[in-house]
Coordinates of N, CA and C in Angstrom, one line a residue:
M277 N 44.5 21.6 30.3 CA 45.3 20.7 31.0 C 46.4 21.2 30.6
N278 N 47.3 20.2 31.6 CA 48.6 21.1 31.5 C 49.4 20.3 30.5
S279 N 50.3 21.1 30.0 CA 51.5 20.2 28.8 C 52.6 20.3 29.6
S280 N 52.9 20.0 30.2 CA 54.7 20.2 30.6 C 54.3 19.1 31.2
V281 N 53.6 18.0 31.7 CA 53.5 16.6 32.4 C 54.2 15.8 31.9
N282 N 55.5 15.2 32.0 CA 56.4 14.1 31.2 C 57.0 12.9 31.6
S283 N 57.2 11.8 31.1 CA 57.2 10.7 31.3 C 58.4 10.1 30.1
S284 N 59.3 9.2 30.4 CA 60.0 8.7 29.7 C 59.9 7.1 29.3
V285 N 59.8 6.5 28.0 CA 59.8 5.9 27.8 C 61.5 5.0 27.2
D286 N 61.9 3.9 27.7 CA 63.5 3.4 27.6 C 63.3 2.7 26.1
T287 N 63.8 3.6 24.7 CA 63.5 2.5 23.2 C 64.7 1.6 22.8
G288 N 66.0 1.7 24.0 CA 67.3 1.0 24.1 C 68.3 1.8 23.4
A289 N 68.1 3.1 23.2 CA 68.5 3.8 22.1 C 68.7 5.4 22.5
D290 N 67.6 5.7 22.5 CA 67.5 7.2 22.9 C 65.8 6.9 23.9
A291 N 65.6 8.0 25.0 CA 64.8 8.0 26.2 C 63.4 9.1 24.8
V292 N 62.6 8.2 25.0 CA 61.5 9.1 24.3 C 60.3 9.8 25.3
R293 N 60.6 11.0 25.5 CA 59.6 11.6 26.3 C 58.3 11.4 25.7
L294 N 57.5 11.3 26.6 CA 56.1 11.5 26.6 C 55.5 12.7 27.5
R295 N 54.5 13.2 26.4 CA 54.2 14.7 26.8 C 52.8 15.0 27.0
R296 N 51.7 15.3 27.7 CA 49.8 15.8 26.9 C 50.4 17.2 26.5
V297 N 49.8 17.5 25.9 CA 49.6 18.7 25.4 C 48.6 19.1 25.2
N298 N 47.6 20.3 25.3 CA 46.3 20.9 25.1 C 46.0 21.4 23.5
R299 N 45.0 21.6 23.9 CA 44.4 22.0 22.1 C 45.0 23.0 21.3
W300 N 45.1 23.6 22.2 CA 46.2 25.1 21.5 C 47.9 24.9 20.9
L301 N 48.1 23.9 21.6 CA 49.7 23.0 21.1 C 49.7 22.4 20.1
V302 N 48.5 21.9 19.8 CA 48.1 21.2 18.6 C 48.0 21.8 17.7
E303 N 47.5 22.8 17.6 CA 47.6 24.2 16.5 C 48.4 24.4 15.9
D304 N 49.4 24.7 17.4 CA 50.8 25.1 16.7 C 51.7 24.2 16.2
I305 N 51.7 22.9 16.2 CA 52.8 21.8 15.6 C 51.7 20.9 14.6
R306 N 50.4 21.3 14.1 CA 49.3 21.2 13.1 C 50.7 20.0 11.9
E307 N 51.3 21.1 11.8 CA 51.7 20.8 10.0 C 53.2 19.9 11.0
D308 N 53.9 19.8 11.4 CA 54.5 18.6 12.6 C 53.4 17.3 12.1
L309 N 52.2 17.5 12.9 CA 51.8 16.1 12.6 C 51.1 15.6 11.6
G310 N 51.3 16.6 10.4 CA 50.9 16.4 9.2 C 52.2 15.3 8.6
N311 N 53.1 16.2 9.0 CA 54.3 15.3 8.5 C 54.1 13.8 9.4
L312 N 54.2 14.1 10.1 CA 54.4 12.4 11.3 C 53.0 11.5 10.0
Y313 N 52.0 12.4 10.3 CA 51.2 11.3 9.4 C 51.7 10.6 8.2
E314 N 52.2 11.4 7.3 CA 52.6 10.6 6.1 C 53.6 9.7 6.5
E315 N 54.1 10.4 7.5 CA 55.8 9.2 7.3 C 55.6 7.8 7.9
S316 N 54.3 8.2 8.9 CA 53.4 6.8 9.5 C 52.7 6.0 8.5
C317 N 52.4 6.8 7.9 CA 51.5 6.1 6.7 C 52.7 5.6 5.6
A318 N 53.6 6.0 5.4 CA 54.5 5.4 4.3 C 54.9 4.3 4.4
T319 N 55.3 3.4 5.4 CA 55.2 1.8 6.1 C 54.0 1.5 6.6
G320 N 53.4 2.0 7.1 CA 52.1 1.7 8.1 C 51.3 0.3 7.7
S321 N 50.6 0.9 6.3 CA 49.6 -0.1 5.6 C 49.6 -0.6 4.7
G322 N 50.9 -0.1 4.1 CA 51.2 -1.8 3.3 C 50.0 -1.1 1.7
K323 N 50.9 -1.9 0.9 CA 50.5 -1.1 -1.0 C 48.9 -1.7 -1.1
A324 N 48.6 -2.5 -0.1 CA 47.1 -3.1 -0.1 C 45.7 -1.9 0.4
Y325 N 46.4 -1.4 0.9 CA 45.4 0.1 1.7 C 45.9 1.2 1.2
R326 N 45.4 2.3 0.7 CA 45.5 3.4 0.8 C 44.3 4.1 1.6
S327 N 45.8 5.0 2.5 CA 45.7 5.6 3.8 C 44.7 6.8 3.3
P328 N 44.1 7.8 3.9 CA 43.5 8.7 3.9 C 44.8 9.4 3.3
S329 N 44.2 10.8 2.6 CA 45.5 12.1 2.7 C 45.2 12.6 3.5
R330 N 47.3 13.8 3.3 CA 47.2 14.3 4.5 C 46.0 15.7 5.5
Q331 N 45.3 15.9 4.1 CA 44.4 16.8 4.2 C 42.8 16.0 5.4
D332 N 42.6 15.1 4.4 CA 41.6 14.3 5.3 C 41.8 14.2 6.2
F333 N 43.0 13.7 7.1 CA 43.8 13.9 8.5 C 43.4 14.6 9.0
L334 N 44.0 16.1 8.4 CA 44.2 17.3 9.5 C 42.8 17.8 8.9
N335 N 41.4 17.7 8.3 CA 40.8 18.0 9.2 C 39.9 16.8 9.4
H336 N 40.0 15.7 10.1 CA 39.5 15.1 10.9 C 40.2 15.6 12.5
L337 N 41.8 15.8 12.1 CA 42.1 16.3 13.7 C 41.2 17.1 14.1
A338 N 40.7 18.3 13.0 CA 40.7 20.2 13.6 C 38.9 19.6 14.2
G339 N 38.3 18.8 13.8 CA 36.9 18.2 14.4 C 36.9 17.5 15.3
D340 N 38.0 16.9 16.0 CA 38.6 15.7 17.0 C 38.8 17.2 18.1
I341 N 39.3 18.0 17.4 CA 39.7 19.4 18.6 C 38.8 19.9 19.4
R342 N 37.7 20.0 18.1 CA 36.4 20.9 19.0 C 35.2 19.6 19.9
R343 N 35.7 18.8 19.9 CA 34.8 17.8 21.1 C 35.0 18.0 22.3
P344 N 34.1 18.2 23.2 CA 34.6 18.0 24.2 C 35.6 16.9 25.4
G345 N 36.4 17.5 25.5 CA 37.8 16.6 26.6 C 38.7 16.0 25.5
F346 N 38.8 16.6 24.8 CA 39.9 16.2 23.8 C 40.9 16.2 24.5
A347 N 42.2 15.1 24.2 CA 43.1 15.5 24.4 C 43.9 14.7 23.6
M348 N 45.6 14.9 23.8 CA 46.5 14.3 22.9 C 47.8 14.2 23.4
V349 N 48.6 13.2 23.7 CA 49.6 12.7 24.5 C 50.4 12.7 23.0
I350 N 51.5 13.6 23.3 CA 52.4 12.7 21.8 C 54.1 12.5 22.3
A351 N 54.9 11.6 22.1 CA 56.7 10.8 22.2 C 56.9 11.8 21.4
E352 N 58.4 12.4 22.2 CA 59.3 12.8 22.1 C 60.8 13.0 21.6
T353 N 61.6 12.9 20.9 CA 63.1 13.4 21.3 C 63.6 14.6 21.2
D354 N 64.3 14.5 20.1 CA 65.3 15.7 19.4 C 64.1 16.4 18.8
S355 N 62.9 15.2 18.6 CA 62.0 15.7 17.4 C 60.9 14.8 17.7
L356 N 59.4 14.9 16.8 CA 58.3 14.2 17.6 C 58.1 13.3 16.7
M357 N 58.2 12.5 17.7 CA 57.9 10.5 17.2 C 56.5 9.9 17.0
G358 N 55.7 10.8 17.7 CA 54.7 9.8 17.8 C 53.1 10.8 18.6
C359 N 52.1 9.9 17.9 CA 51.3 11.1 18.8 C 49.8 10.0 19.4
A360 N 48.8 10.6 20.3 CA 47.6 9.2 20.1 C 46.6 10.9 21.0
F361 N 45.2 10.7 19.8 CA 44.7 11.8 20.5 C 43.1 10.8 20.3
G362 N 42.1 11.7 21.4 CA 40.9 11.3 21.2 C 40.3 11.9 21.9
F363 N 39.0 11.5 22.5 CA 38.1 12.0 23.5 C 37.3 11.6 24.8
P364 N 36.7 11.7 25.5 CA 35.5 10.5 26.4 C 34.3 10.8 25.8
L365 N 33.9 9.4 25.4 CA 32.2 8.9 24.5 C 31.8 9.7 26.0
L366 N 30.4 9.5 25.2 CA 28.7 10.6 26.1 C 28.3 8.8 26.7
S367 N 27.9 8.9 27.5 CA 26.8 7.9 28.6 C 26.0 7.4 27.3
D368 N 25.6 8.8 26.9 CA 24.5 8.1 26.0 C 24.7 6.9 24.5
G369 N 25.8 6.6 25.0 CA 26.5 5.7 23.9 C 26.1 6.2 21.9
R370 N 25.9 7.6 21.9 CA 25.8 7.5 20.2 C 26.9 7.3 19.4
W371 N 28.5 7.0 19.9 CA 29.7 6.5 19.4 C 29.4 5.5 19.0
W372 N 28.5 4.7 20.1 CA 28.4 3.2 19.3 C 27.3 3.1 18.0
L373 N 26.8 4.4 17.3 CA 26.0 3.7 16.7 C 26.1 3.6 15.3
G374 N 25.7 2.7 14.2 CA 25.5 1.9 13.5 C 26.4 0.3 13.8
F375 N 26.7 -0.2 14.9 CA 27.4 -1.1 15.4 C 26.4 -2.1 14.8
D376 N 26.5 -3.1 14.0 CA 26.2 -4.5 13.7 C 25.6 -5.3 14.5
G377 N 24.4 -5.4 15.1 CA 24.3 -6.4 16.3 C 23.9 -5.7 17.3
A378 N 23.4 -6.6 18.8 CA 23.2 -5.8 19.8 C 24.6 -5.6 20.3
L379 N 25.1 -4.5 20.8 CA 26.2 -4.0 21.6 C 26.1 -4.8 22.8
P380 N 27.9 -5.7 23.1 CA 27.4 -6.3 24.0 C 27.9 -6.0 25.5
R381 N 26.5 -6.1 26.1 CA 26.5 -5.4 27.6 C 27.3 -5.1 28.2
S382 N 28.2 -5.6 28.5 CA 29.6 -5.3 29.4 C 30.1 -4.0 29.0
I383 N 30.6 -3.9 27.3 CA 30.8 -2.4 27.0 C 29.4 -1.7 26.9
E384 N 28.6 -1.8 27.2 CA 27.0 -1.3 27.4 C 27.6 -0.6 28.4
R385 N 27.7 -1.0 29.3 CA 27.5 -0.7 30.6 C 28.2 0.2 31.4
I386 N 29.9 0.0 30.5 CA 30.8 1.1 30.7 C 31.1 1.7 30.0
T387 N 30.2 1.9 29.0 CA 29.7 3.1 28.0 C 28.7 4.5 29.4
K388 N 27.7 3.8 29.9 CA 26.9 4.5 30.9 C 27.8 5.1 31.6
S389 N 28.3 4.3 32.5 CA 29.5 4.8 33.2 C 30.2 6.2 33.3
S390 N 30.4 6.2 31.9 CA 31.2 7.4 31.3 C 32.7 7.4 31.7
S391 N 33.2 5.7 31.6 CA 34.7 5.8 31.9 C 35.1 5.1 30.4
V392 N 34.4 5.6 29.2 CA 35.6 5.0 28.0 C 35.9 6.1 27.1
F393 N 37.2 5.4 26.8 CA 37.9 7.4 26.2 C 38.5 6.4 24.6
A394 N 37.4 7.3 23.4 CA 37.7 7.2 22.3 C 39.3 7.5 22.2
I395 N 40.1 6.6 21.4 CA 40.9 6.8 20.0 C 41.1 7.1 19.0
S396 N 41.2 8.1 18.7 CA 40.7 8.4 17.1 C 42.0 8.0 15.9
D397 N 43.1 8.3 16.8 CA 44.2 7.8 15.9 C 45.4 8.2 17.0
T398 N 46.8 6.7 16.5 CA 47.7 6.8 16.5 C 48.2 6.9 15.6
L399 N 49.8 7.7 16.0 CA 51.0 7.8 14.7 C 52.4 7.6 15.5
V400 N 52.9 6.8 14.9 CA 54.2 6.2 15.3 C 55.1 6.5 14.0
R401 N 56.2 7.9 14.2 CA 57.2 7.8 13.0 C 57.9 6.1 12.9
P402 N 58.3 5.5 11.8 CA 58.8 3.8 12.2 C 60.3 4.4 12.4
Y403 N 60.6 3.0 13.5 CA 61.5 2.9 13.5 C 61.4 1.5 14.5
P404 N 62.1 0.9 15.3 CA 62.8 -0.6 16.0 C 61.4 -0.5 16.8
Q405 N 61.0 0.1 17.7 CA 60.1 -0.1 18.2 C 58.5 0.6 18.4
D406 N 58.4 0.6 17.1 CA 57.2 1.5 17.3 C 56.2 1.0 17.8
Q407 N 56.0 -0.2 17.8 CA 54.8 -0.8 17.7 C 54.2 -0.4 19.6
K408 N 55.8 -1.0 20.1 CA 55.8 -0.5 21.7 C 55.2 1.1 22.4
L409 N 55.8 1.8 21.6 CA 55.8 3.3 21.4 C 54.4 3.5 21.2
A410 N 53.5 3.4 20.4 CA 52.3 3.1 20.3 C 51.8 2.8 21.4
H411 N 51.3 1.7 21.5 CA 50.7 1.1 22.8 C 51.2 2.1 23.8
R412 N 52.3 2.7 24.2 CA 53.0 3.4 25.5 C 51.6 5.1 25.3
L413 N 51.7 5.1 24.0 CA 50.9 6.6 24.0 C 49.7 6.2 24.1
Q414 N 49.1 4.9 23.9 CA 47.4 4.9 24.0 C 47.6 4.9 25.8
E415 N 48.2 3.7 26.3 CA 48.0 3.9 28.1 C 48.0 4.7 28.6
R416 N 49.0 5.3 27.8 CA 48.8 6.9 28.8 C 48.3 8.5 28.7
L417 N 47.5 7.7 27.4 CA 46.1 8.8 27.4 C 45.6 8.4 28.4
L418 N 45.0 7.2 28.0 CA 43.9 6.3 28.7 C 44.1 6.3 30.2
T419 N 44.9 6.3 30.7 CA 45.2 6.7 32.1 C 45.0 7.8 32.3
D420 N 45.6 8.5 31.8 CA 45.5 10.3 32.6 C 43.9 10.6 32.7
H421 N 42.7 9.9 31.9 CA 41.6 10.2 31.8 C 41.0 9.3 32.8
Q422 N 41.1 8.6 33.3 CA 41.5 7.6 34.1 C 40.0 7.0 33.6
A423 N 40.2 6.5 32.1 CA 39.3 5.6 31.5 C 39.4 4.3 31.8
T424 N 38.3 3.2 31.9 CA 38.4 1.8 32.4 C 38.5 1.3 31.2
L425 N 38.2 1.5 29.5 CA 38.0 1.2 28.5 C 38.3 2.6 27.5
G426 N 39.2 1.3 26.4 CA 39.8 2.2 25.6 C 38.9 1.4 24.8
A427 N 38.5 2.2 23.0 CA 37.9 1.9 22.1 C 38.1 2.9 20.9
T428 N 38.2 2.2 20.0 CA 38.8 3.0 18.2 C 37.9 2.4 17.6
L429 N 38.0 2.8 16.1 CA 37.4 2.2 14.6 C 38.4 1.9 14.0
V430 N 38.2 1.7 13.0 CA 39.7 0.9 12.3 C 39.0 0.1 11.0
D431 N 39.3 1.1 9.6 CA 38.6 0.5 8.9 C 39.0 -0.7 8.4
Q432 N 37.8 -1.5 8.2 CA 38.3 -3.1 8.1 C 39.5 -3.3 6.8
A433 N 39.5 -2.6 6.3 CA 40.6 -2.8 5.0 C 42.2 -3.0 5.3
D434 N 42.1 -1.7 6.6 CA 43.6 -1.5 6.7 C 44.0 -2.8 8.1
R435 N 44.6 -4.0 7.1 CA 45.0 -5.0 7.8 C 46.0 -5.4 8.5
P436 N 47.2 -4.3 8.6 CA 48.0 -4.1 8.9 C 47.5 -3.3 11.0
T437 N 47.3 -2.3 10.6 CA 47.2 -1.8 11.7 C 45.6 -2.7 13.0
L438 N 44.7 -2.8 12.3 CA 44.1 -4.1 12.6 C 45.1 -5.3 13.6
D439 N 46.0 -5.7 13.1 CA 47.3 -6.8 13.5 C 47.3 -6.3 14.6
S440 N 47.8 -5.1 14.5 CA 49.0 -4.4 15.2 C 48.3 -4.3 16.6
L441 N 46.8 -3.6 16.9 CA 45.6 -3.5 17.5 C 46.0 -4.7 18.2
R442 N 45.2 -5.6 17.7 CA 45.0 -7.3 17.9 C 46.2 -7.7 19.1
S443 N 47.4 -7.2 18.2 CA 48.7 -8.1 19.1 C 48.9 -7.5 20.2
S444 N 48.5 -6.3 20.3 CA 48.9 -5.1 22.0 C 48.1 -5.7 22.7
G445 N 46.9 -6.7 22.4 CA 45.8 -6.2 23.2 C 44.3 -5.8 23.6
W446 N 44.1 -5.1 22.1 CA 42.8 -4.5 21.6 C 42.1 -5.7 21.5
L447 N 40.9 -6.0 21.6 CA 39.8 -6.7 21.5 C 38.8 -6.1 20.5
D448 N 38.7 -7.2 19.7 CA 38.0 -6.8 17.6 C 36.3 -7.3 18.5
V449 N 35.6 -6.2 18.3 CA 34.2 -6.9 19.2 C 33.0 -6.7 18.0
G450 N 33.5 -6.3 16.7 CA 32.3 -6.0 16.2 C 32.4 -5.2 15.0
E451 N 31.4 -5.1 14.0 CA 31.5 -3.9 12.8 C 30.6 -2.9 13.1
V452 N 31.1 -1.4 12.8 CA 30.3 -0.6 12.4 C 30.1 -0.1 11.5
R453 N 29.0 0.3 10.7 CA 28.7 1.2 9.9 C 28.7 2.5 9.9
R454 N 28.7 3.8 9.5 CA 28.1 5.1 10.2 C 27.4 5.4 8.4
P455 N 26.2 6.2 9.3 CA 25.5 6.6 8.1 C 25.8 7.2 7.1
T456 N 26.8 8.2 7.1 CA 27.4 9.4 6.6 C 28.5 8.9 5.7
S457 N 29.1 8.1 6.6 CA 30.4 7.0 5.6 C 30.1 5.6 4.3
P458 N 30.8 5.2 3.6 CA 30.7 4.5 3.3 C 31.6 3.4 3.8
T459 N 32.5 3.6 4.4 CA 33.8 2.9 5.3 C 33.0 1.7 6.2
T460 N 33.5 0.3 6.2 CA 33.0 -0.3 6.9 C 34.0 -0.6 8.1
F461 N 34.1 -0.3 9.5 CA 34.7 -0.6 10.4 C 35.0 -1.6 11.5
R462 N 36.4 -1.6 11.9 CA 36.0 -2.3 12.8 C 35.8 -1.8 14.4
A463 N 35.5 -2.7 15.6 CA 35.4 -1.3 16.4 C 36.3 -2.7 17.3
L464 N 37.0 -1.7 18.0 CA 38.4 -2.6 18.9 C 37.9 -2.0 21.1
V465 N 38.3 -2.7 21.3 CA 38.1 -2.6 22.9 C 39.7 -2.5 23.3
L466 N 39.9 -1.4 24.3 CA 41.7 -2.8 25.1 C 40.6 -2.0 26.8
P467 N 41.0 -3.2 27.9 CA 40.4 -3.0 28.8 C 41.3 -2.9 29.5
L468 N 41.2 -1.6 30.8 CA 42.6 -1.4 31.5 C 42.1 -2.0 33.2
G469 N 43.1 -2.7 33.5 CA 43.2 -2.7 35.4 C 42.0 -4.4 35.1
E470 N 42.2 -5.2 35.8 CA 41.8 -6.7 36.3 C 40.1 -6.6 36.7
R471 N 39.7 -5.8 36.6 CA 38.2 -5.5 37.1 C 37.3 -5.2 35.9
T472 N 38.2 -4.3 34.8 CA 37.8 -4.0 33.5 C 37.8 -5.6 32.9
A473 N 38.9 -6.0 33.2 CA 39.0 -7.0 31.9 C 38.1 -8.4 32.3
A474 N 37.9 -8.6 34.3 CA 37.1 -9.2 34.6 C 35.3 -9.3 33.6
R475 N 34.8 -8.1 33.7 CA 33.8 -7.8 33.6 C 33.9 -8.0 32.1
L476 N 34.6 -8.4 30.9 CA 34.9 -8.2 30.2 C 35.2 -10.1 29.5
E477 N 35.0 -10.7 30.2 CA 36.0 -12.1 30.1 C 35.6 -12.4 28.8
D478 N 33.4 -12.7 29.0 CA 33.2 -13.5 28.0 C 33.3 -13.1 26.8
L479 N 33.1 -11.4 26.7 CA 33.9 -11.1 25.9 C 35.7 -11.3 25.2
V480 N 36.6 -11.4 25.8 CA 38.0 -12.0 26.0 C 37.4 -13.1 24.8
H481 N 36.7 -14.1 25.6 CA 36.8 -15.3 25.4 C 36.4 -15.1 23.5
E482 N 35.3 -14.7 23.6 CA 34.2 -14.7 22.0 C 35.5 -13.8 20.8
A483 N 36.7 -13.3 21.4 CA 37.4 -11.9 20.9 C 38.6 -13.1 20.1
W484 N 38.8 -14.2 21.2 CA 40.0 -15.0 21.0 C 39.8 -16.0 19.9
I485 N 38.4 -16.2 20.2 CA 38.1 -17.7 19.2 C 37.4 -16.9 17.4
R486 N 37.6 -15.5 18.1 CA 37.1 -14.9 16.4 C 38.7 -14.5 15.7
W487 N 39.4 -14.4 16.5 CA 40.7 -13.8 15.9 C 41.6 -14.4 16.8
P488 N 42.2 -15.6 16.8 CA 42.9 -17.0 17.8 C 44.1 -16.4 17.4
G489 N 44.8 -15.6 16.6 CA 46.2 -15.5 16.2 C 46.4 -15.3 14.7

């Protein structure tokens, strides 16, 4: 993976550069990512939700790095401002294990076409336009991998993150319970392109009814 492809986001004060990084560079900046995680958690989820520890995050990252197709995009000025990382879903649909009820057919079809990319985490250092930057990081990660659908799991107790994703266009499609975890997750998807959005039209309507705002 090319680790030197850049683009810029105008934040009104500084141009934040977006850059793809390979797994070896991720290892090099591991501690910086840990610091970023702690800063993003400091104000991101409020007192009602206790985020996993720094070490839990780093362990999770280490596991994801070993997944086929792992990718990360970072945002930087003179320091690390944010990152988003994840991996492409296998067409067998095993990532959806534990989904409550029947997986919507539109999502099942897109998964089988190997064009869904799971975003494991998005971290942004708190600043005035952090939500905008988070969305740009996610879009860059998905478009770099020619995904037509993004997917992510969020602890249902993490209301601030869920509200932020929904306000950015992510659709809440159901509940997921992993056999090996006591956490109950909400599964969210982000369609890319008009064609994908059209295929998910009924899902969009259902999501709007469930979470009207």
